[in-house]
PDB file of C-alpha atoms in Angstrom:
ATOM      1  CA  UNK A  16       0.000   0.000   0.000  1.00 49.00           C
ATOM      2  CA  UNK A  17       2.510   2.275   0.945  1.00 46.00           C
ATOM      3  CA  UNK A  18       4.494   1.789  -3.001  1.00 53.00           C
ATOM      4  CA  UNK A  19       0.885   2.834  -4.026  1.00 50.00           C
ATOM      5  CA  UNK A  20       0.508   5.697  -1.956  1.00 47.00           C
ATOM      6  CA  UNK A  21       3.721   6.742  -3.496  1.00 50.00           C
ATOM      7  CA  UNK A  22       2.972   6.326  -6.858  1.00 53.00           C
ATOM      8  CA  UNK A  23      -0.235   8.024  -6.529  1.00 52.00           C
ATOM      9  CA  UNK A  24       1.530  11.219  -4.845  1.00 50.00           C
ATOM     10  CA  UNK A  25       4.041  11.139  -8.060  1.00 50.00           C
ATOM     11  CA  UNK A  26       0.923  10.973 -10.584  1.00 55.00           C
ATOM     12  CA  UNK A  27      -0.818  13.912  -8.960  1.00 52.00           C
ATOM     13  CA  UNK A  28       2.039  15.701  -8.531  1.00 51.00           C
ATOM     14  CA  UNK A  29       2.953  15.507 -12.129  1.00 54.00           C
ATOM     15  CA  UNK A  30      -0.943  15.956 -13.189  1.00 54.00           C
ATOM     16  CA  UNK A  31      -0.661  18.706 -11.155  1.00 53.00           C
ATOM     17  CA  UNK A  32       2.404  20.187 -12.603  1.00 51.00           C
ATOM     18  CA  UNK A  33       1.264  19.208 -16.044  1.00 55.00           C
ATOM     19  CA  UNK A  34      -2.020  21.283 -15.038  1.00 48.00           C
ATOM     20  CA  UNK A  35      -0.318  24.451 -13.940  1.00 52.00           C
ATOM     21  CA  UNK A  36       2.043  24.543 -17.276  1.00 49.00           C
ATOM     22  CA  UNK A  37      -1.127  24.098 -19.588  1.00 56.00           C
ATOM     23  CA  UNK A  38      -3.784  26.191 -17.633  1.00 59.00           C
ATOM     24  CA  UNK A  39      -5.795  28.439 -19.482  1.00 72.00           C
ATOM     25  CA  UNK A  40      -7.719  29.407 -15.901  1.00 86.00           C
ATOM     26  CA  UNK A  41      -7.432  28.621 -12.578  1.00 93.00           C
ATOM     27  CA  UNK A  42     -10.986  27.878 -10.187  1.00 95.00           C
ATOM     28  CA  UNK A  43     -10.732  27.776  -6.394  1.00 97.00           C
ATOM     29  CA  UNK A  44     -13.233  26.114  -4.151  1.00 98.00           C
ATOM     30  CA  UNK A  45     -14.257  25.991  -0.560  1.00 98.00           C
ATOM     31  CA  UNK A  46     -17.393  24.612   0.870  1.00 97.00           C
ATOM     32  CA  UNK A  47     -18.871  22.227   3.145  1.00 97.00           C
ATOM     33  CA  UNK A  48     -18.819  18.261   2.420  1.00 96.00           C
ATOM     34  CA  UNK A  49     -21.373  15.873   3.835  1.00 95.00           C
ATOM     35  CA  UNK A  50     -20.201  12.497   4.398  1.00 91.00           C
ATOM     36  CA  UNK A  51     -22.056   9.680   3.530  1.00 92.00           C
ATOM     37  CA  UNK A  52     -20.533   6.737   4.793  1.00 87.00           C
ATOM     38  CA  UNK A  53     -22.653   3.836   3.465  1.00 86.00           C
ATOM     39  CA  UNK A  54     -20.627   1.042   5.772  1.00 86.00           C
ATOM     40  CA  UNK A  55     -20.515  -2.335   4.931  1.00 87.00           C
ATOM     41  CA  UNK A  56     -18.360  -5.111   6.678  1.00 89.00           C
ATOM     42  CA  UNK A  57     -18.210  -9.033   6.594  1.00 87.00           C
ATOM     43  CA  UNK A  58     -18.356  -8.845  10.241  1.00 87.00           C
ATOM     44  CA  UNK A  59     -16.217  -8.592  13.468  1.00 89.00           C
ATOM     45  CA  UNK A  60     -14.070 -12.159  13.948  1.00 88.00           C
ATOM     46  CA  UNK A  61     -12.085 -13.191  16.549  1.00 86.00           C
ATOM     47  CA  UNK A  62     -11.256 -15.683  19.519  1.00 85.00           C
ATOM     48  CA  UNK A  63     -13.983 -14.787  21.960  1.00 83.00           C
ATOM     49  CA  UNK A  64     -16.360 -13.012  19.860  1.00 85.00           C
ATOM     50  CA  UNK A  65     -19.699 -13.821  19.765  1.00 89.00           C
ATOM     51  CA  UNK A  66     -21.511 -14.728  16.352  1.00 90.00           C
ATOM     52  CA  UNK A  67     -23.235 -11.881  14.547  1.00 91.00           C
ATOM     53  CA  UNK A  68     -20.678  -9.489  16.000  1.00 90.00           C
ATOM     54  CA  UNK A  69     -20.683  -6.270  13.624  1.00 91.00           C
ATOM     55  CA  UNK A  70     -20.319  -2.293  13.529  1.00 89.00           C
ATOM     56  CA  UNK A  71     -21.465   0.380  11.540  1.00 89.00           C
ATOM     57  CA  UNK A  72     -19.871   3.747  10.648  1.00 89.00           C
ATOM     58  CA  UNK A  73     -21.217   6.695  10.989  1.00 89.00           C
ATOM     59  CA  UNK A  74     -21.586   9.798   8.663  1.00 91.00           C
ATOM     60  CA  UNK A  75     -19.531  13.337   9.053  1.00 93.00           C
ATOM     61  CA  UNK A  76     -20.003  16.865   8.062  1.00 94.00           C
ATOM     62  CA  UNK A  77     -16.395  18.881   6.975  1.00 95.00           C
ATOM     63  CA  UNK A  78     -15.076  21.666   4.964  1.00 97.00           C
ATOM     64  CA  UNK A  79     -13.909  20.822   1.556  1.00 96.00           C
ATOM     65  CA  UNK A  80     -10.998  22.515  -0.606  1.00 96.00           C
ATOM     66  CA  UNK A  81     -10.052  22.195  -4.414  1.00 96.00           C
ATOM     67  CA  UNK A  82      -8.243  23.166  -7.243  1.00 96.00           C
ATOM     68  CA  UNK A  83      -8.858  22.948 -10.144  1.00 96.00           C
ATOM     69  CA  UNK A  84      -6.653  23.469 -13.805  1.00 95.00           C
ATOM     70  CA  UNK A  85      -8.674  24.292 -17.066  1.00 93.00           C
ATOM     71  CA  UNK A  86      -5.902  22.356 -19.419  1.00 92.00           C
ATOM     72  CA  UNK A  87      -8.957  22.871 -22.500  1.00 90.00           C
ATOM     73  CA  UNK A  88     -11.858  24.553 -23.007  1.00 88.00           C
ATOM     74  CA  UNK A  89     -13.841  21.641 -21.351  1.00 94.00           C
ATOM     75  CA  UNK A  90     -11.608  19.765 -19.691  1.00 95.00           C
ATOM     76  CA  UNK A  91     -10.306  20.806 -15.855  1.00 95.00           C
ATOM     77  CA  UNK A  92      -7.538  18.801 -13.614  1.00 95.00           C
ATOM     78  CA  UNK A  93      -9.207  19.454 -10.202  1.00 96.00           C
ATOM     79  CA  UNK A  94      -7.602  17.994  -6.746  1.00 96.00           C
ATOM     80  CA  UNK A  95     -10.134  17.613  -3.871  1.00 96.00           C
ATOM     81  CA  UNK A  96      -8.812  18.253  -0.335  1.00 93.00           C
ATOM     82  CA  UNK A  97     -10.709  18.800   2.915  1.00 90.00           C
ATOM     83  CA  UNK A  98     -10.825  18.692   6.659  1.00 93.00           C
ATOM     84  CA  UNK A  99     -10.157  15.352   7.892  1.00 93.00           C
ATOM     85  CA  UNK A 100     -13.399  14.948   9.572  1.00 91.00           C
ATOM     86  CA  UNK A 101     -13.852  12.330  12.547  1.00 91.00           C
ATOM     87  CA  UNK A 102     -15.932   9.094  12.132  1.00 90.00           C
ATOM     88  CA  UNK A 103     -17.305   6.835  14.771  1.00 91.00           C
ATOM     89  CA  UNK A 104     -18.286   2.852  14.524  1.00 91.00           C
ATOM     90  CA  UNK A 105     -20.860   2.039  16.736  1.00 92.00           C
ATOM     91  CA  UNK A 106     -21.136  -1.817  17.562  1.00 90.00           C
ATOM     92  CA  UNK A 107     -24.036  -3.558  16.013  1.00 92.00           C
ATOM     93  CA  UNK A 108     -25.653  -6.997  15.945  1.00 91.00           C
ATOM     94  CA  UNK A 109     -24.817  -9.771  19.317  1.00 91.00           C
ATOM     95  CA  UNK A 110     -22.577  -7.228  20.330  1.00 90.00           C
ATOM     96  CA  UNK A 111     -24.572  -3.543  20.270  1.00 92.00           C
ATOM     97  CA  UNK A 112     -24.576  -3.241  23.772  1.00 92.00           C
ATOM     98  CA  UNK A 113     -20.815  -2.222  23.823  1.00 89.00           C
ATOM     99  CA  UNK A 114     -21.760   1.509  21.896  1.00 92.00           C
ATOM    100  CA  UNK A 115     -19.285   3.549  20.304  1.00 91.00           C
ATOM    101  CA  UNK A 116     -16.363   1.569  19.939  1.00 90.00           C
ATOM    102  CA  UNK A 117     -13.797   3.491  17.525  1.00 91.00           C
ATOM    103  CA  UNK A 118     -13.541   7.262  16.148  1.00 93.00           C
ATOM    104  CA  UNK A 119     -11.207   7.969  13.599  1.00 94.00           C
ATOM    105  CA  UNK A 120     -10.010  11.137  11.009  1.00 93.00           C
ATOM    106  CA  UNK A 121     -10.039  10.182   7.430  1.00 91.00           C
ATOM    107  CA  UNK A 122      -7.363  11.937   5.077  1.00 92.00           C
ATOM    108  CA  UNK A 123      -8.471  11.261   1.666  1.00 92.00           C
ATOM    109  CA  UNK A 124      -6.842  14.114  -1.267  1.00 94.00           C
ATOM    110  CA  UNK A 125      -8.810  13.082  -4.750  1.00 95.00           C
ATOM    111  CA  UNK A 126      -7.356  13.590  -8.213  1.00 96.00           C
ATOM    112  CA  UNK A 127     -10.036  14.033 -11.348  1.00 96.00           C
ATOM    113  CA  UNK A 128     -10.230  14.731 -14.357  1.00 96.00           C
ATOM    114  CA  UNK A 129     -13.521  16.583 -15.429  1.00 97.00           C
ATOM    115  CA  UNK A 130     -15.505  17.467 -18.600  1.00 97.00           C
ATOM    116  CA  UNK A 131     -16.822  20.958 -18.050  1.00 96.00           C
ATOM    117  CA  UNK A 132     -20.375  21.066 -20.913  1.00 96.00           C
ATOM    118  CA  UNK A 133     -21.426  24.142 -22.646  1.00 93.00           C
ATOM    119  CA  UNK A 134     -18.899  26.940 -23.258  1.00 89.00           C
ATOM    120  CA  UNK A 135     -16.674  28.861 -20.580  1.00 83.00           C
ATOM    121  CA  UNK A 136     -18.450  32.141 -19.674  1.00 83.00           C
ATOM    122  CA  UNK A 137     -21.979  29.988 -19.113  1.00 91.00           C
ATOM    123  CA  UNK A 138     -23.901  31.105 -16.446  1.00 94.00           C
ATOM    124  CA  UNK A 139     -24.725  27.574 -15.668  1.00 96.00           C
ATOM    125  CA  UNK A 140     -22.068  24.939 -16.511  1.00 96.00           C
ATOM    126  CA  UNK A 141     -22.474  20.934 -15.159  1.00 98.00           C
ATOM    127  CA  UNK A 142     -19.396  18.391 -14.987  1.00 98.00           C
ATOM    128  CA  UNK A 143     -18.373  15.078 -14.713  1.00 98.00           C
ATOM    129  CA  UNK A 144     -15.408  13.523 -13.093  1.00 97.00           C
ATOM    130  CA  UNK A 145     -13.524  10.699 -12.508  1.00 97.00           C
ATOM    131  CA  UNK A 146     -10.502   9.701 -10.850  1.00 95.00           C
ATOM    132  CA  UNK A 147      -8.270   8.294  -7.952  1.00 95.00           C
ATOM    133  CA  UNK A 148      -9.002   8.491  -4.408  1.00 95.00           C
ATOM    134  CA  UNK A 149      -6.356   7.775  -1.760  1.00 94.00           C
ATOM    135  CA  UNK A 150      -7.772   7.644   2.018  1.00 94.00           C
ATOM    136  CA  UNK A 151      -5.592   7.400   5.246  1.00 94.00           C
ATOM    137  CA  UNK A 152      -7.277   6.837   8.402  1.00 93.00           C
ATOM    138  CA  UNK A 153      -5.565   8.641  11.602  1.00 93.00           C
ATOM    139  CA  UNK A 154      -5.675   9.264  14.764  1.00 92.00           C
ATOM    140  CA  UNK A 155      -7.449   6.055  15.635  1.00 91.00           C
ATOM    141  CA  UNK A 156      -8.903   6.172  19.498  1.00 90.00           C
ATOM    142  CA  UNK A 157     -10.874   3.446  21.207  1.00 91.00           C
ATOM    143  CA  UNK A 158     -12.509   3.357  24.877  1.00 90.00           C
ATOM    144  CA  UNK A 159     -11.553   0.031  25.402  1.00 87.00           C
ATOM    145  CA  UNK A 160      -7.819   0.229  25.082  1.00 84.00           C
ATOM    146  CA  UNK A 161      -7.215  -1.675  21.890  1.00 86.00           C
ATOM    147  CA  UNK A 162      -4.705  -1.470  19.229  1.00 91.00           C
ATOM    148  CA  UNK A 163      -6.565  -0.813  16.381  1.00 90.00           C
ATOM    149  CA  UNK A 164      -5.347  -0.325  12.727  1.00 92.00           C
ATOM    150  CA  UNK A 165      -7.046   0.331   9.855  1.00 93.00           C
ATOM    151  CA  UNK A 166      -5.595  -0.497   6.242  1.00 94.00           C
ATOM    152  CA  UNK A 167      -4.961   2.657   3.341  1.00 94.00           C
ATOM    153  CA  UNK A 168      -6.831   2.542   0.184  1.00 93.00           C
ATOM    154  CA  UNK A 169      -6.413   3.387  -2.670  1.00 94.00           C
ATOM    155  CA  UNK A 170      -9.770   3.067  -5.325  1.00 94.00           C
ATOM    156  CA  UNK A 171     -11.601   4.771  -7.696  1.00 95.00           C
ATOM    157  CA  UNK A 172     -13.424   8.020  -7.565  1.00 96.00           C
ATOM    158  CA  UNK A 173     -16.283   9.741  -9.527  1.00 97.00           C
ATOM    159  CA  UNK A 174     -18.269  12.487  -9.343  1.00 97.00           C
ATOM    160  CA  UNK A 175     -21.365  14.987 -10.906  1.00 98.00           C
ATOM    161  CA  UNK A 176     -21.375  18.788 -10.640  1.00 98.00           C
ATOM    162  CA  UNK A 177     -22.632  22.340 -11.528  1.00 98.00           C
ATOM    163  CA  UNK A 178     -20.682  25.477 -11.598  1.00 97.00           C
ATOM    164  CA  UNK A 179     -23.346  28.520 -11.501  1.00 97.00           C
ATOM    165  CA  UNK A 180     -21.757  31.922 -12.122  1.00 95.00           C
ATOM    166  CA  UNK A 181     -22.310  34.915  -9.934  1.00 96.00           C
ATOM    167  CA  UNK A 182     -20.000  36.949 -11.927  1.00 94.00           C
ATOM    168  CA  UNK A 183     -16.887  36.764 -13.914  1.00 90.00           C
ATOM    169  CA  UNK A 184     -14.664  35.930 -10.776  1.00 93.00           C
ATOM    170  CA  UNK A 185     -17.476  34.653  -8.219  1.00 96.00           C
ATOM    171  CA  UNK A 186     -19.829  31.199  -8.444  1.00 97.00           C
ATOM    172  CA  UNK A 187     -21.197  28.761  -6.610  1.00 98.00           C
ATOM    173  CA  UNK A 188     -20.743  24.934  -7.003  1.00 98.00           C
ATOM    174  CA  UNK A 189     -22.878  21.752  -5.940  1.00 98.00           C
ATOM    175  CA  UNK A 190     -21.545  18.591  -6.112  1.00 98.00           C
ATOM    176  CA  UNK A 191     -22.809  14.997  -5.546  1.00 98.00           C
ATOM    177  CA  UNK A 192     -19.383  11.578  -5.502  1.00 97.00           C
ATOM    178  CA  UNK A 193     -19.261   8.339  -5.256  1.00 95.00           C
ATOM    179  CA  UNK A 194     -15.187   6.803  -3.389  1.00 94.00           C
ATOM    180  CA  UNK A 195     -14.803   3.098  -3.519  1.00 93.00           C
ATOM    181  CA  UNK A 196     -12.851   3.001  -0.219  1.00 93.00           C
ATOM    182  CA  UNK A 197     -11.802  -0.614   1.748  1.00 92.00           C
ATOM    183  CA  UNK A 198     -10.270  -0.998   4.716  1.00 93.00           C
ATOM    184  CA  UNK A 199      -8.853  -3.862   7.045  1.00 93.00           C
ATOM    185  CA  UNK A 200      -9.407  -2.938  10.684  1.00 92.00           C
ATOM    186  CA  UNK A 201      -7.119  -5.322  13.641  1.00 92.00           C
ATOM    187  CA  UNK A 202      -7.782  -4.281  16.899  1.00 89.00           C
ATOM    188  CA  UNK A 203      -5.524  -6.137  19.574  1.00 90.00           C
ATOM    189  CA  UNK A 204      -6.748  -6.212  23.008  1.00 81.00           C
ATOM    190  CA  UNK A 205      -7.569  -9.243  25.308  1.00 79.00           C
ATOM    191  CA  UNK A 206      -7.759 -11.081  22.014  1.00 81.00           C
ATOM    192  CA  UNK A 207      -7.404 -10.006  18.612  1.00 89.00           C
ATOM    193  CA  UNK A 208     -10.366  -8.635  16.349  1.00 87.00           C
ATOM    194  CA  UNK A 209     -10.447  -8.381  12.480  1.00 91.00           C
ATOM    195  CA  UNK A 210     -12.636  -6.927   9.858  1.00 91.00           C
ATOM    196  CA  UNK A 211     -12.997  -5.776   6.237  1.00 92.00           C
ATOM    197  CA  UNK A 212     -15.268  -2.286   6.236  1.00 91.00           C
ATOM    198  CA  UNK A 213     -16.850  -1.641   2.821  1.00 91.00           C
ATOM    199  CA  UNK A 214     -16.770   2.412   2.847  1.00 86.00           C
ATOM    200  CA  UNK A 215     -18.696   3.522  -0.547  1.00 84.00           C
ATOM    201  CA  UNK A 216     -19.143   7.297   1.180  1.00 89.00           C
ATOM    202  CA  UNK A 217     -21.108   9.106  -1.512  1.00 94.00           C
ATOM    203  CA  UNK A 218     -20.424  12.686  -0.939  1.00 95.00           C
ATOM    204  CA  UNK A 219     -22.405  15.791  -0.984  1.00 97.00           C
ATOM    205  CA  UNK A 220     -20.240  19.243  -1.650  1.00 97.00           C
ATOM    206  CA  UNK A 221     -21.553  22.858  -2.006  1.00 98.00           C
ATOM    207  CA  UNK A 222     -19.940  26.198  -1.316  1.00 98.00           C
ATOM    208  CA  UNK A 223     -18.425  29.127  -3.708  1.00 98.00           C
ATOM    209  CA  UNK A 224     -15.797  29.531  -6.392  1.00 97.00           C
ATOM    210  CA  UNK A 225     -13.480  31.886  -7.591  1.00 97.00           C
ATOM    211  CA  UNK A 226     -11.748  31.670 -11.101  1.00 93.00           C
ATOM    212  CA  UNK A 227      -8.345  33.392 -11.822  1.00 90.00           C
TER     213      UNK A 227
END
C-alpha cells in the first residue's frame, strides 16, 4: 500500500504540474462536504467473539478545498482536499450493547479529471469527473484500550457537478461523488479482532468559487 501511496503522490504531482504549465484558468473552491458513509463489513471475527458481531460507521459533516486546472476549453484537472473529519463505529448486531467503539479522522486528497459542458463564460455549466481516491485513516482512538489499525486505500473516484456563475470571478458549485474506499481494521486487546469495512461514502459538496 505504501508503493501505491507513493505512486499516486508522483501521478498527482505531475498531473498537477502538467495542469499548472497548460492552464488556461485557474478555479478555487471551498465549501462544506457531507459524508455519507454507506458502511458495509463481513463482520467482526475473533477468539472470543460472539456470532453476529458487527459495527457500523457513521456519517460526518467537513469543509472541503479544491483546485482545479482548465488544461482545455472543457476539460479541468481538479484535486479535492478537505478537513479530515472524525468518524465513529458504533457496535451492532450480538454485540450492540458495547456503543461507540472506535472514532477515527479520514485523510483522503482526490485527483479528477472533469468534462466541463457548454462553453466557458456559461452562467450555468455541469461536470463530470472521474478519478483516484487515496484515504488514510488517523488518529485512531478506542474506549476500550485496543490497538486498532485500519488499512490505506487506494480506489476509484467519480463524481457529478454544476458550476453557476455569480460573476466573472465569483460562483457557486454543488456537487454529488461516489469513493470506492476498503479498509482492514485489527484491533488487539484481550484477544485479537479483524474486519474488512466496505466504505462507498457518496459525498455531498456545495460552497463558492473563484476563477483566476
Amino acid at each position: 500500500m505504501q508503493k501505491d501511496f507513493r505512486l499516486l503522490v508522483l501521478a498527482a504531482a505531475a498531473t498537477v504540474v502538467c495542469g499548472v504549465a497548460q492552464a488556461h484558468g485557474i478555479t478555487v473552491k471551498a465549501g462544506v462536504i457531507r459524508y455519507d458513509a454507506n458502511s458495509k463489513t463481513n463482520g467482526v471475527t475473533g477468539i472470543g467473539i460472539p456470532p453476529g458481531a458487527d459495527a457500523e460507521v457513521g456519517d460526518a459533516t467537513t469543509a472541503v478545498f479544491t483546485l482545479e486546472f482548465e488544461v482545455k476549453p472543457n476539460v479541468g484537472i481538479e484535486l479535492v482536499l478537505g478537513v479530515p473529519p472524525k468518524i465513529k463505529a458504533t457496535a451492532t448486531g450480538s454485540v450492540a450493547f458495547l456503543g461507540e467503539v472506535l472514532t477515527a479522522r479520514n485523510v483522503a486528497p482526490t485527483l479528477l479529471v472533469n468534462y466541463h459542458f457548454g462553453k466557458s463564460g456559461d452562467t450555468l455549466r455541469p461536470y463530470l469527473g472521474v478519478g483516484v481516491n487515496y484515504t488514510k485513516f488517523t488518529d485512531t482512538t478506542t474506549p476500550y484500550g485496543w490497538d486498532v489499525k485500519l488499512s490505506d486505500s487506494v480506489g476509484m473516484a467519480v463524481q457529478a457537478g454544476v458550476d453557476y456563475q455569480l460573476s466573472k470571478n465569483w460562483g457557486l458549485f454543488a456537487s454529488v461523488a461516489r469513493v470506492d474506499v476498503q479498509s482492514k481494521l485489527t484491533a488487539v486487546g484481550a484477544t485479537v479482532l479483524q474486519s474488512k469495512i466496505d466504505f462507498r461514502p457518496i459525498t455531498y459538496a456545495a460552497g463558492l468559487s473563484y476563477r483566476f
